[in-house]
JSON list of C-alpha atoms and ligand atoms in Angstrom, two decimals:
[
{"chain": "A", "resi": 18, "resn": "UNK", "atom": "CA", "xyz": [-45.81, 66.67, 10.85]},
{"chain": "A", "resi": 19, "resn": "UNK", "atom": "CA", "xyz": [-41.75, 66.60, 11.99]},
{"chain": "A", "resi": 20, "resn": "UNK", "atom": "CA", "xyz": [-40.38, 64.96, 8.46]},
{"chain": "A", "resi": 21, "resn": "UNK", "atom": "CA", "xyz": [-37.06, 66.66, 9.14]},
{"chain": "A", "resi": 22, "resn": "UNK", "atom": "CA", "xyz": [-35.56, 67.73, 5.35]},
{"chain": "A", "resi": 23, "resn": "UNK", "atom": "CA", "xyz": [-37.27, 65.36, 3.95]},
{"chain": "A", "resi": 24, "resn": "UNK", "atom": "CA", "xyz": [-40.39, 67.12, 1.61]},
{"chain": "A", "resi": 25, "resn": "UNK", "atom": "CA", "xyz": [-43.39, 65.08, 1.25]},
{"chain": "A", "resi": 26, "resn": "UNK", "atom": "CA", "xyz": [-46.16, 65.18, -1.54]},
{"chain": "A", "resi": 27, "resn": "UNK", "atom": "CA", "xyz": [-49.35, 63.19, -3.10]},
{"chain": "A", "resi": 28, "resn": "UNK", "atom": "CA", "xyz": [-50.09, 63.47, -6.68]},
{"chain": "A", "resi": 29, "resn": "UNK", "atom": "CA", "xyz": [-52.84, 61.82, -8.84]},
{"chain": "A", "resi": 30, "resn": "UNK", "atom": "CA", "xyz": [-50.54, 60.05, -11.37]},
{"chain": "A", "resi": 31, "resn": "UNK", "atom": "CA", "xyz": [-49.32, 56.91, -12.94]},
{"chain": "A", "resi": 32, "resn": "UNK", "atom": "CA", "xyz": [-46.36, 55.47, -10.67]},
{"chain": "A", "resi": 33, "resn": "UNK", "atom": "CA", "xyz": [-44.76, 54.61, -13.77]},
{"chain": "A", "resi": 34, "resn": "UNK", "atom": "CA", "xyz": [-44.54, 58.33, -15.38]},
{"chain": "A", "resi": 35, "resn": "UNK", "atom": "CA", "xyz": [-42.46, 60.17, -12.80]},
{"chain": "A", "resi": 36, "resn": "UNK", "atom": "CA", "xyz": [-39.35, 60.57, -14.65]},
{"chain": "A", "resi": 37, "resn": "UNK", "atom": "CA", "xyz": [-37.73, 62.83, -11.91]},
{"chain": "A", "resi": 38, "resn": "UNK", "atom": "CA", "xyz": [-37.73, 60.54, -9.39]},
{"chain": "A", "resi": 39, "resn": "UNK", "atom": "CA", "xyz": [-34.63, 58.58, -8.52]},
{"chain": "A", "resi": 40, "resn": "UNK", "atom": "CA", "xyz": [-36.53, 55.15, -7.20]},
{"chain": "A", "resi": 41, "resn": "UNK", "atom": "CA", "xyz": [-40.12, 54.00, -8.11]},
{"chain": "A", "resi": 42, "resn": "UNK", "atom": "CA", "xyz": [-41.86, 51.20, -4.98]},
{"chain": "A", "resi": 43, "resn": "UNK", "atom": "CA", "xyz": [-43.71, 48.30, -6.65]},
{"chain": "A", "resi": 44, "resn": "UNK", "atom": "CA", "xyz": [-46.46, 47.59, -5.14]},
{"chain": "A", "resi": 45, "resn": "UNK", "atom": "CA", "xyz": [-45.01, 43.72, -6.10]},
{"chain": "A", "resi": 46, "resn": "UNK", "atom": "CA", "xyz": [-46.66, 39.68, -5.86]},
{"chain": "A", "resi": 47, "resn": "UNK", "atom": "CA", "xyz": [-44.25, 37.62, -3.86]},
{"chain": "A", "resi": 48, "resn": "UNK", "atom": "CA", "xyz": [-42.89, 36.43, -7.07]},
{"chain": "A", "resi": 49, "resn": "UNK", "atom": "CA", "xyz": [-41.80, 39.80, -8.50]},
{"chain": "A", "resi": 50, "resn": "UNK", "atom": "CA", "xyz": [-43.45, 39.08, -11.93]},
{"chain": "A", "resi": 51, "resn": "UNK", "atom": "CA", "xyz": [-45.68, 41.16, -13.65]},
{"chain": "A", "resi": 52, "resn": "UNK", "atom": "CA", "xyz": [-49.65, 41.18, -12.78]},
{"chain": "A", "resi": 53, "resn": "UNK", "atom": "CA", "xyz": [-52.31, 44.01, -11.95]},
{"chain": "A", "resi": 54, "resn": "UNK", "atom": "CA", "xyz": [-52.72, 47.12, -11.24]},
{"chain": "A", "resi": 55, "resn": "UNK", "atom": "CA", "xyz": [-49.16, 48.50, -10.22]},
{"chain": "A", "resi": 56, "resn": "UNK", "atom": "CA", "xyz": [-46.89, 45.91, -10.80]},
{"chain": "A", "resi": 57, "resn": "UNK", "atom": "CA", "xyz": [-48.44, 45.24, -14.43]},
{"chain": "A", "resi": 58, "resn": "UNK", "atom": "CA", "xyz": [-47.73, 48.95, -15.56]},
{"chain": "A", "resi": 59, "resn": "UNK", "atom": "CA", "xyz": [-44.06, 48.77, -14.03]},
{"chain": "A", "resi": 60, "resn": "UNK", "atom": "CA", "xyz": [-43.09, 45.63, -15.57]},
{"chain": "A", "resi": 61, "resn": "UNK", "atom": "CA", "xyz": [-44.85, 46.70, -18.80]},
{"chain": "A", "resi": 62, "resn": "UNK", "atom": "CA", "xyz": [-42.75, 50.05, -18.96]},
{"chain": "A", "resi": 63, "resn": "UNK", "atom": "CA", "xyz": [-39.73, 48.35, -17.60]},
{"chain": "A", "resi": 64, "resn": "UNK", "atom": "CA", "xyz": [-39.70, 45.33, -20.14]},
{"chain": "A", "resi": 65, "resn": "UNK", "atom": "CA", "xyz": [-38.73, 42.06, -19.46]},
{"chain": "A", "resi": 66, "resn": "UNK", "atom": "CA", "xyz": [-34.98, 42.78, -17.84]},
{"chain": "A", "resi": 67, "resn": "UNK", "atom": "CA", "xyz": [-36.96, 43.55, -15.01]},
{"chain": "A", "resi": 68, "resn": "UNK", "atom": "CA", "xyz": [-38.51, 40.40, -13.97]},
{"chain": "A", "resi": 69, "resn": "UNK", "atom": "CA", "xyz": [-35.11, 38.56, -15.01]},
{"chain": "A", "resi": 70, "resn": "UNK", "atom": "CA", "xyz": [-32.77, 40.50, -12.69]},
{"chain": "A", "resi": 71, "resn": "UNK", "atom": "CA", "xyz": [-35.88, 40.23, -9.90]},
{"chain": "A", "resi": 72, "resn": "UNK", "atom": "CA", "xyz": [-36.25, 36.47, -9.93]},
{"chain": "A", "resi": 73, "resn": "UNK", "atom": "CA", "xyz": [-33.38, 35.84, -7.68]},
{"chain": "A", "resi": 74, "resn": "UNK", "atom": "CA", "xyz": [-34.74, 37.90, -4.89]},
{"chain": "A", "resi": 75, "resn": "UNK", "atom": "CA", "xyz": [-37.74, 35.81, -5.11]},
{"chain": "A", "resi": 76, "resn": "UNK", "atom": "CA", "xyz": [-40.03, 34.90, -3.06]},
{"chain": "A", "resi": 77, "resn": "UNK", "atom": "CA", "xyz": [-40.18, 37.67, -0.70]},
{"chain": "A", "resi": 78, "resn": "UNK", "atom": "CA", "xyz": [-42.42, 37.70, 2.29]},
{"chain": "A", "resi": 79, "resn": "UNK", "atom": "CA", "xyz": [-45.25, 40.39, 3.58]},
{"chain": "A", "resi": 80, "resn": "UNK", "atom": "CA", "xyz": [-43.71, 43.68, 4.63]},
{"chain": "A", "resi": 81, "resn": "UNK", "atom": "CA", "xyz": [-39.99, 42.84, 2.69]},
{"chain": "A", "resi": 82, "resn": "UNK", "atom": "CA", "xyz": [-38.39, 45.37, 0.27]},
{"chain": "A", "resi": 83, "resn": "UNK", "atom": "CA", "xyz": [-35.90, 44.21, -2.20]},
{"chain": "A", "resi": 84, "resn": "UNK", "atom": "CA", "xyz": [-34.84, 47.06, -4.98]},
{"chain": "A", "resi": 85, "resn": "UNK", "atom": "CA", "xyz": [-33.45, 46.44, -8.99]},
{"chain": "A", "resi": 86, "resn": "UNK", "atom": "CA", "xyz": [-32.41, 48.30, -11.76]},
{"chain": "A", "resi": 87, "resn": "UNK", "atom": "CA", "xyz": [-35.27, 50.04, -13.14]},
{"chain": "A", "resi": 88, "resn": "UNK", "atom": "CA", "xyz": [-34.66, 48.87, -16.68]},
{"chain": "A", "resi": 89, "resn": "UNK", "atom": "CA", "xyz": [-36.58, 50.95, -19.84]},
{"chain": "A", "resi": 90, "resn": "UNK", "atom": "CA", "xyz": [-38.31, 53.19, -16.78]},
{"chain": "A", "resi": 91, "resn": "UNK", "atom": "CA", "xyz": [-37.08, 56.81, -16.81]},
{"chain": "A", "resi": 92, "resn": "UNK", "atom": "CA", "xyz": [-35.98, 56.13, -13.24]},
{"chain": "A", "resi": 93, "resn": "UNK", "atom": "CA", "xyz": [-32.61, 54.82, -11.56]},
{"chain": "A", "resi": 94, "resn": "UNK", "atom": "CA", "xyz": [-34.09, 52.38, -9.06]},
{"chain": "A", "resi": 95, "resn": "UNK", "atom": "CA", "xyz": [-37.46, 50.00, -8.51]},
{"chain": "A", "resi": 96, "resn": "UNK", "atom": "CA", "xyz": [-37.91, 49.06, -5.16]},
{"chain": "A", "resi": 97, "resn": "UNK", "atom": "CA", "xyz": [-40.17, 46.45, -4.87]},
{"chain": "A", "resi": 98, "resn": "UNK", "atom": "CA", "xyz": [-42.50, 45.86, -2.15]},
{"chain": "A", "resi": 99, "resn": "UNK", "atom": "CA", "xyz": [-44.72, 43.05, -0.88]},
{"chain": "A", "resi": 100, "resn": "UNK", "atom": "CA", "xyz": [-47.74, 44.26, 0.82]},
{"chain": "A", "resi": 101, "resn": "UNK", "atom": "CA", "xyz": [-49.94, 42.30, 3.34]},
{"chain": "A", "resi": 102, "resn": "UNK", "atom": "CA", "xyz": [-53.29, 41.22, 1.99]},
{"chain": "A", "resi": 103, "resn": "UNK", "atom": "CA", "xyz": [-55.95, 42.84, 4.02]},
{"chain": "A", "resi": 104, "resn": "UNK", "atom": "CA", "xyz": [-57.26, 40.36, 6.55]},
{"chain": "A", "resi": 105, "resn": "UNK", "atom": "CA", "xyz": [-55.07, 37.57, 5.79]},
{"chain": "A", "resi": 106, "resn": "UNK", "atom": "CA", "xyz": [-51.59, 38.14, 6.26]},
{"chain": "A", "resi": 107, "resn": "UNK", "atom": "CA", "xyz": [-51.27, 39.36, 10.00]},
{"chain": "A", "resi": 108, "resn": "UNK", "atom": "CA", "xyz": [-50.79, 41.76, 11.84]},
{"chain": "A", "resi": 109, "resn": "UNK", "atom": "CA", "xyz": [-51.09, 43.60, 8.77]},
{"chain": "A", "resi": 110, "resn": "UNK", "atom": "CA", "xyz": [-50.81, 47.36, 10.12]},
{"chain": "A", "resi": 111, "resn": "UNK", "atom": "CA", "xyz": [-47.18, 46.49, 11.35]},
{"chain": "A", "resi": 112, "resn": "UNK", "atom": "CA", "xyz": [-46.57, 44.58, 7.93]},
{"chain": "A", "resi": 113, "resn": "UNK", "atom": "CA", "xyz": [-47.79, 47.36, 5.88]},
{"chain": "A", "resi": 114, "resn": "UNK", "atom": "CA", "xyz": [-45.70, 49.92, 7.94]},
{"chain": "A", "resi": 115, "resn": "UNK", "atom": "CA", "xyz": [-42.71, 47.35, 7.46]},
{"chain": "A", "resi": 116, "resn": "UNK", "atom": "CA", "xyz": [-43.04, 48.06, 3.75]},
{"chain": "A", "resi": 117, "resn": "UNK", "atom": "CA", "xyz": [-42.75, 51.68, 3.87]},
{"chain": "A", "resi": 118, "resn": "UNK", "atom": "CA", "xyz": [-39.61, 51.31, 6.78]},
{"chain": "A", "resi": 119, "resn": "UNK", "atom": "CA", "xyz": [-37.53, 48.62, 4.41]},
{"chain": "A", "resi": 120, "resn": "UNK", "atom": "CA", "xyz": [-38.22, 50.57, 1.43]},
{"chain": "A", "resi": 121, "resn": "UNK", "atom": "CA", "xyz": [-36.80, 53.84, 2.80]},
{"chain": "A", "resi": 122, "resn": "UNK", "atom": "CA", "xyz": [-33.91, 52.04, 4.67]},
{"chain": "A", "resi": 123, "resn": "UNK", "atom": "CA", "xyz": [-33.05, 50.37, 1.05]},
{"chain": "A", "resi": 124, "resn": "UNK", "atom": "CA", "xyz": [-33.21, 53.88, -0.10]},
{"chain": "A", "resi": 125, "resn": "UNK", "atom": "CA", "xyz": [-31.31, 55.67, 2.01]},
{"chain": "A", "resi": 126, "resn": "UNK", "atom": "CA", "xyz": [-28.43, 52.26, 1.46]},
{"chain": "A", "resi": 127, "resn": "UNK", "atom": "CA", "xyz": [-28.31, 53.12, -2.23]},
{"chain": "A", "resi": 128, "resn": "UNK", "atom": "CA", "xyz": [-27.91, 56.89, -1.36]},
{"chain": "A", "resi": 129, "resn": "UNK", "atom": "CA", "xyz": [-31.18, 57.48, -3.24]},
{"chain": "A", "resi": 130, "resn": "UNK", "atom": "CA", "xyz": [-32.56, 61.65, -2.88]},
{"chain": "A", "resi": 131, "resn": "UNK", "atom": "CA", "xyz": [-36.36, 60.49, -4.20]},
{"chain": "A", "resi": 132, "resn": "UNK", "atom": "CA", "xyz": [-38.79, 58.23, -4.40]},
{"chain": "A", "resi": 133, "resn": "UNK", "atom": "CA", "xyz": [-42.07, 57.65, -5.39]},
{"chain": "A", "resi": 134, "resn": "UNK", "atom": "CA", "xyz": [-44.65, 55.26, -3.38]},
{"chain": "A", "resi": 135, "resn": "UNK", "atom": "CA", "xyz": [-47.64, 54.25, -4.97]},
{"chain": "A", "resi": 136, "resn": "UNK", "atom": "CA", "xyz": [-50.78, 53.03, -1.98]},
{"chain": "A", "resi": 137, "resn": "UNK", "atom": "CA", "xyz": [-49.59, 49.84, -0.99]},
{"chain": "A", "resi": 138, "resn": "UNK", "atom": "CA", "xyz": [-51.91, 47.06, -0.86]},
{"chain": "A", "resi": 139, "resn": "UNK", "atom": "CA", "xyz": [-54.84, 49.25, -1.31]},
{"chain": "A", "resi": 140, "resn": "UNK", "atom": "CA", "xyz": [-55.86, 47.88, -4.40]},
{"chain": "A", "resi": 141, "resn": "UNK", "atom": "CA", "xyz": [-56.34, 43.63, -5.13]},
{"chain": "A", "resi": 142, "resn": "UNK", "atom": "CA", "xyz": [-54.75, 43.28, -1.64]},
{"chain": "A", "resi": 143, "resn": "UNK", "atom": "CA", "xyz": [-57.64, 45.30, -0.05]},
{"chain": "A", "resi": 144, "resn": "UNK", "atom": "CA", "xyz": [-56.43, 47.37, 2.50]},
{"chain": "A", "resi": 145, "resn": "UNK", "atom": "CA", "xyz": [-58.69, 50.35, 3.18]},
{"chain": "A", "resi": 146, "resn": "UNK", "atom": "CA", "xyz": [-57.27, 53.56, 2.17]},
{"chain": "A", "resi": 147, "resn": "UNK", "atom": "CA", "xyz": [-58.04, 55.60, 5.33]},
{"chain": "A", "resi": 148, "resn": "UNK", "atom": "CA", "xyz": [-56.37, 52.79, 8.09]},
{"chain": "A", "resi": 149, "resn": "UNK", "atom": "CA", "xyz": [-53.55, 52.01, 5.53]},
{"chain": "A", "resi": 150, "resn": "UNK", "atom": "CA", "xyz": [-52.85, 55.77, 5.01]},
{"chain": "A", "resi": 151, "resn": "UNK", "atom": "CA", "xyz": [-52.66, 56.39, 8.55]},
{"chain": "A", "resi": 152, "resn": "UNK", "atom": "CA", "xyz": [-49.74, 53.83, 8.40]},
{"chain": "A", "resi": 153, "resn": "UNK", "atom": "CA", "xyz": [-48.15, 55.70, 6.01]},
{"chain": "A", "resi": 154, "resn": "UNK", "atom": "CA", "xyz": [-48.61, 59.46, 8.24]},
{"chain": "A", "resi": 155, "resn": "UNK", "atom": "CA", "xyz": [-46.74, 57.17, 11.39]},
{"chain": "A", "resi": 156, "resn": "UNK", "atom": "CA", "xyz": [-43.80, 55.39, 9.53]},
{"chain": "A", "resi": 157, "resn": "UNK", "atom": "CA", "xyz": [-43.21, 58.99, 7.51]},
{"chain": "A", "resi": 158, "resn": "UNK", "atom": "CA", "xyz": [-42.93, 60.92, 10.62]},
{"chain": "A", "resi": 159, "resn": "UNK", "atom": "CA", "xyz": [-41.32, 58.01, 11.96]},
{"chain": "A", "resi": 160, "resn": "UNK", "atom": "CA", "xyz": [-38.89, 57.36, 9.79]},
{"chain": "A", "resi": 161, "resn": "UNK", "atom": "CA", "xyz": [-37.75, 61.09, 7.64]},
{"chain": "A", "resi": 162, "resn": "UNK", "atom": "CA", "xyz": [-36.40, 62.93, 10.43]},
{"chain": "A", "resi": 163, "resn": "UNK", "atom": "CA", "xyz": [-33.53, 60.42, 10.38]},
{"chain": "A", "resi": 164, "resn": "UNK", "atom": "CA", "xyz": [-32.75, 59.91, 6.98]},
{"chain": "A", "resi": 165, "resn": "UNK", "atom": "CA", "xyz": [-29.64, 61.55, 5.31]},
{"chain": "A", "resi": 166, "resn": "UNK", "atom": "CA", "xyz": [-29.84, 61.04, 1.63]},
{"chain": "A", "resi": 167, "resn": "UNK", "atom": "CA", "xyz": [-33.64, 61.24, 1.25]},
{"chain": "A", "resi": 168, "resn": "UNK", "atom": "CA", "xyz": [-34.91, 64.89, 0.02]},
{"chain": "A", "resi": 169, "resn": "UNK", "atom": "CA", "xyz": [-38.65, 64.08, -1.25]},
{"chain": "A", "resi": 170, "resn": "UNK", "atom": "CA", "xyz": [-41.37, 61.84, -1.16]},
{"chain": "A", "resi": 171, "resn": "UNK", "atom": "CA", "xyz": [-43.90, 61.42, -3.81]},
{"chain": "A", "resi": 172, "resn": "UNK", "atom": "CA", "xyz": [-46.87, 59.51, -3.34]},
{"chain": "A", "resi": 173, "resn": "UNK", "atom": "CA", "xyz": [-48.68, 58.42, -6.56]},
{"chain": "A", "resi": 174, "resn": "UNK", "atom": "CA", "xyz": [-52.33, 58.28, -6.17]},
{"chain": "A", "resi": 175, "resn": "UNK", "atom": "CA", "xyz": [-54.92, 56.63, -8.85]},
{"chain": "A", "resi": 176, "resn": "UNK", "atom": "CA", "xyz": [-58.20, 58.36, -7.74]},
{"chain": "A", "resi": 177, "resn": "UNK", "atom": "CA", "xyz": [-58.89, 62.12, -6.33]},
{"chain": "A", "resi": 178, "resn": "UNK", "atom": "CA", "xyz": [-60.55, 59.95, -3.94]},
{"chain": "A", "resi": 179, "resn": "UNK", "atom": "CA", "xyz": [-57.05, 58.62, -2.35]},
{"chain": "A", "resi": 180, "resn": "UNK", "atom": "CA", "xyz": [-55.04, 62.37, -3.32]},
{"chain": "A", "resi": 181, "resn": "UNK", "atom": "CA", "xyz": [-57.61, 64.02, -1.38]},
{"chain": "A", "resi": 182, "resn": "UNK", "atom": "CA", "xyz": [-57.53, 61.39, 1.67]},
{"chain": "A", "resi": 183, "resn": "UNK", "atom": "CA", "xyz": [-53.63, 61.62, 1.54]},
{"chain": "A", "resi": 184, "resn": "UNK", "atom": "CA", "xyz": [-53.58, 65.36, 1.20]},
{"chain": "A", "resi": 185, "resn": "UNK", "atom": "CA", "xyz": [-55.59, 65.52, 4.49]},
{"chain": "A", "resi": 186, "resn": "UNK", "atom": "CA", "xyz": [-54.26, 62.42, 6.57]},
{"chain": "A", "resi": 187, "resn": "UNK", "atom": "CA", "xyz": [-50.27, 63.88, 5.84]},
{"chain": "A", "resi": 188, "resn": "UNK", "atom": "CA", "xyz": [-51.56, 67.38, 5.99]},
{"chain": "A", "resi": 189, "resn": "UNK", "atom": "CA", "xyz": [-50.39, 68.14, 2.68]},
{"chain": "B", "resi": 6, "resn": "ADP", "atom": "P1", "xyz": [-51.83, 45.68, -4.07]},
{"chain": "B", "resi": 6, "resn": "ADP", "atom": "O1", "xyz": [-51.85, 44.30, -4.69]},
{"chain": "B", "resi": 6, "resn": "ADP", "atom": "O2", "xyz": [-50.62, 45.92, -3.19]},
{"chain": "B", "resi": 6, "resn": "ADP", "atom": "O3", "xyz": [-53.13, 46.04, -3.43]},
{"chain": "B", "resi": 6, "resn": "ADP", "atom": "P2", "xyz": [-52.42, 47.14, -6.56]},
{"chain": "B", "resi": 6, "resn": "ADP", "atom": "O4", "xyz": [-51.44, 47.35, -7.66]},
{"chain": "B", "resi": 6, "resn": "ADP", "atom": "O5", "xyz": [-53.58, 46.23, -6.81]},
{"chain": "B", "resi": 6, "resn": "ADP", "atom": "O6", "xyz": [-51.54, 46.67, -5.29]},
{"chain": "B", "resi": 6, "resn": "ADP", "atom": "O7", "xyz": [-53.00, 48.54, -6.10]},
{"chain": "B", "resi": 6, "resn": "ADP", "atom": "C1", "xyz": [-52.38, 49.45, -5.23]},
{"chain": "B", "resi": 6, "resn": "ADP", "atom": "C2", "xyz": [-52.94, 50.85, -5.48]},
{"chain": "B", "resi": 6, "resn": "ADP", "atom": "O8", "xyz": [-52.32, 51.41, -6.63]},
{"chain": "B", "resi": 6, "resn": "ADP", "atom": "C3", "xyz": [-54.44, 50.91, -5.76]},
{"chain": "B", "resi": 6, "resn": "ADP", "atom": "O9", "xyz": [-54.97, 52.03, -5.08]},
{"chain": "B", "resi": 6, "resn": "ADP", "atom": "C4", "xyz": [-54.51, 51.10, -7.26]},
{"chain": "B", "resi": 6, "resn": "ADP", "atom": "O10", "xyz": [-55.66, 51.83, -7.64]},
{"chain": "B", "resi": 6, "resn": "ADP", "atom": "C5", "xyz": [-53.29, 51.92, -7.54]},
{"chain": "B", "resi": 6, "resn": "ADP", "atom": "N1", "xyz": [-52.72, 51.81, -8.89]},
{"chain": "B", "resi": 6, "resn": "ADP", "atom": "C6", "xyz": [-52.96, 50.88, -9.85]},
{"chain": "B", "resi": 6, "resn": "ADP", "atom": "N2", "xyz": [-52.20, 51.11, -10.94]},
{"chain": "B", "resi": 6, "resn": "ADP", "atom": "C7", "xyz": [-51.43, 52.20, -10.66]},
{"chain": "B", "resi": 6, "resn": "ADP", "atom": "C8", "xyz": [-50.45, 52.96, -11.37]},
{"chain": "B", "resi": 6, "resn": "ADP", "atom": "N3", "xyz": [-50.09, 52.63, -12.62]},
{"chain": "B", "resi": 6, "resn": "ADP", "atom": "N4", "xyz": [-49.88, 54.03, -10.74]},
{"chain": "B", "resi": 6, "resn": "ADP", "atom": "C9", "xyz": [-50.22, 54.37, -9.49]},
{"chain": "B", "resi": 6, "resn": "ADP", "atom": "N5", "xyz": [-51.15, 53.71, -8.76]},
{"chain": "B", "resi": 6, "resn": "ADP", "atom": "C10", "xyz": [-51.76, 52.64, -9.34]}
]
C-alpha cells in the first residue's frame, strides 16, 4: 500500500495510553459526552474540561469530525468522531470512510505529525471488523499520499482478534 511518508501501524492497546501521539480520535455519541467503550475511557482520563469545551460542537452528525483540547490526556489533541451505526445510519461504508477523511483533514489543519485511531464503530455501533477495516485500507491509501504534516498512524486495537485482522487487511 502507496501511504506516501506517512508510516502506518496497529497495536493492541488502550486509545487512551499513547502518550506519544500528538491527537487521539474518539470514537464519540453525537453528543460528545462520556459513555462506553472508547469515549468512556477518554472522557474518564481527560476529566470533565473535556465534555465542557466539546458541548458547543454538539450535535454532530454520522461521518463528522470535530477536534478539542485533550485536557488531563498525555496528548495535544482529541479528535472526535461520530461513527455510523451499523445498519441504521446509511450508506454507512461512505459514512464510516467520512470519519477517517475529516479526521485526517482536521489533522493535517492543526499541523498535527500523529495520531492514533481507535476501530470506529466496531464496537456498540456494530460494524463488522473485516468490512469496516477494509474502509479504513481505502481512505488510508486514499488519503496519506497527500498529506503534508502527517508522519504516523497508530491504530489502537482492543482484541488480537482486530490487531491481527488489521495487521493483514493494511499489510502491516
Ligand atoms: P462505537 O460506538 O463507535 O462502536 P465503541 O467505543 O463501542 O465505539 O467501540 C469501538 C471499538 O473500540 C471496539 O472495537 C471496542 O472494543 C474498542 N475499544 C473500547 N474501549 C477501547 C479503548 N479504551 N481503547 C481502544 N479501543 C477500545
Amino acid at each position: 500500500m502507496n501511504t506516501g511518508n506517512v508510516q502506518l501501524e496497529a497495536v493492541k492497546g488502550d486509545i487512551t495510553d499513547q502518550p506519544d501521539i500528538t491527537a487521539i480520535v474518539n470514537a464519540a455519541n453525537a453528543h460528545l459526552r462520556t459513555g462506553g467503550g472508547v469515549a468512556g475511557a477518554i472522557h474518564r482520563a481527560a476529566g470533565p474540561g473535556l465534555a465542557e469545551e466539546a458541548r458547543q460542537f454538539a450535535p454532530i452528525q454520522p461521518g463528522e469530525a470535530v477536534i478539542t483540547g485533550a485536557h488531563q490526556l498525555p496528548n495535544r489533541f482529541v479528535i472526535h468522531c461520530l461513527g455510523p451505526v451499523y445498519g441504521v445510519d446509511k450508506p454507512e461504508a461512505k459514512l464510516l470512510a467520512d470519519c477517517y477523511r475529516n479526521a485526517i483533514r482536521i489533522a493535517e489543519e492543526n499541523r498535527v505529525d500523529s495520531i492514533a485511531f481507535p476501530a470506529i464503530s466496531t464496537g456498540a455501533f456494530g460494524f463488522p471488523i473485516d468490512e469496516a477495516t477494509d474502509i479504513v485500507a481505502e481512505v488510508m491509501e486514499e488519503v496519506c499520499a497527500q498529506t503534508k504534516y502527517l508522519e504516523k498512524v497508530r491504530f489502537v486495537l482492543f482484541s488480537d482478534k482486530d490487531l491481527e485482522i488489521y495487521r493483514e487487511k493494511l499489510n502491516l
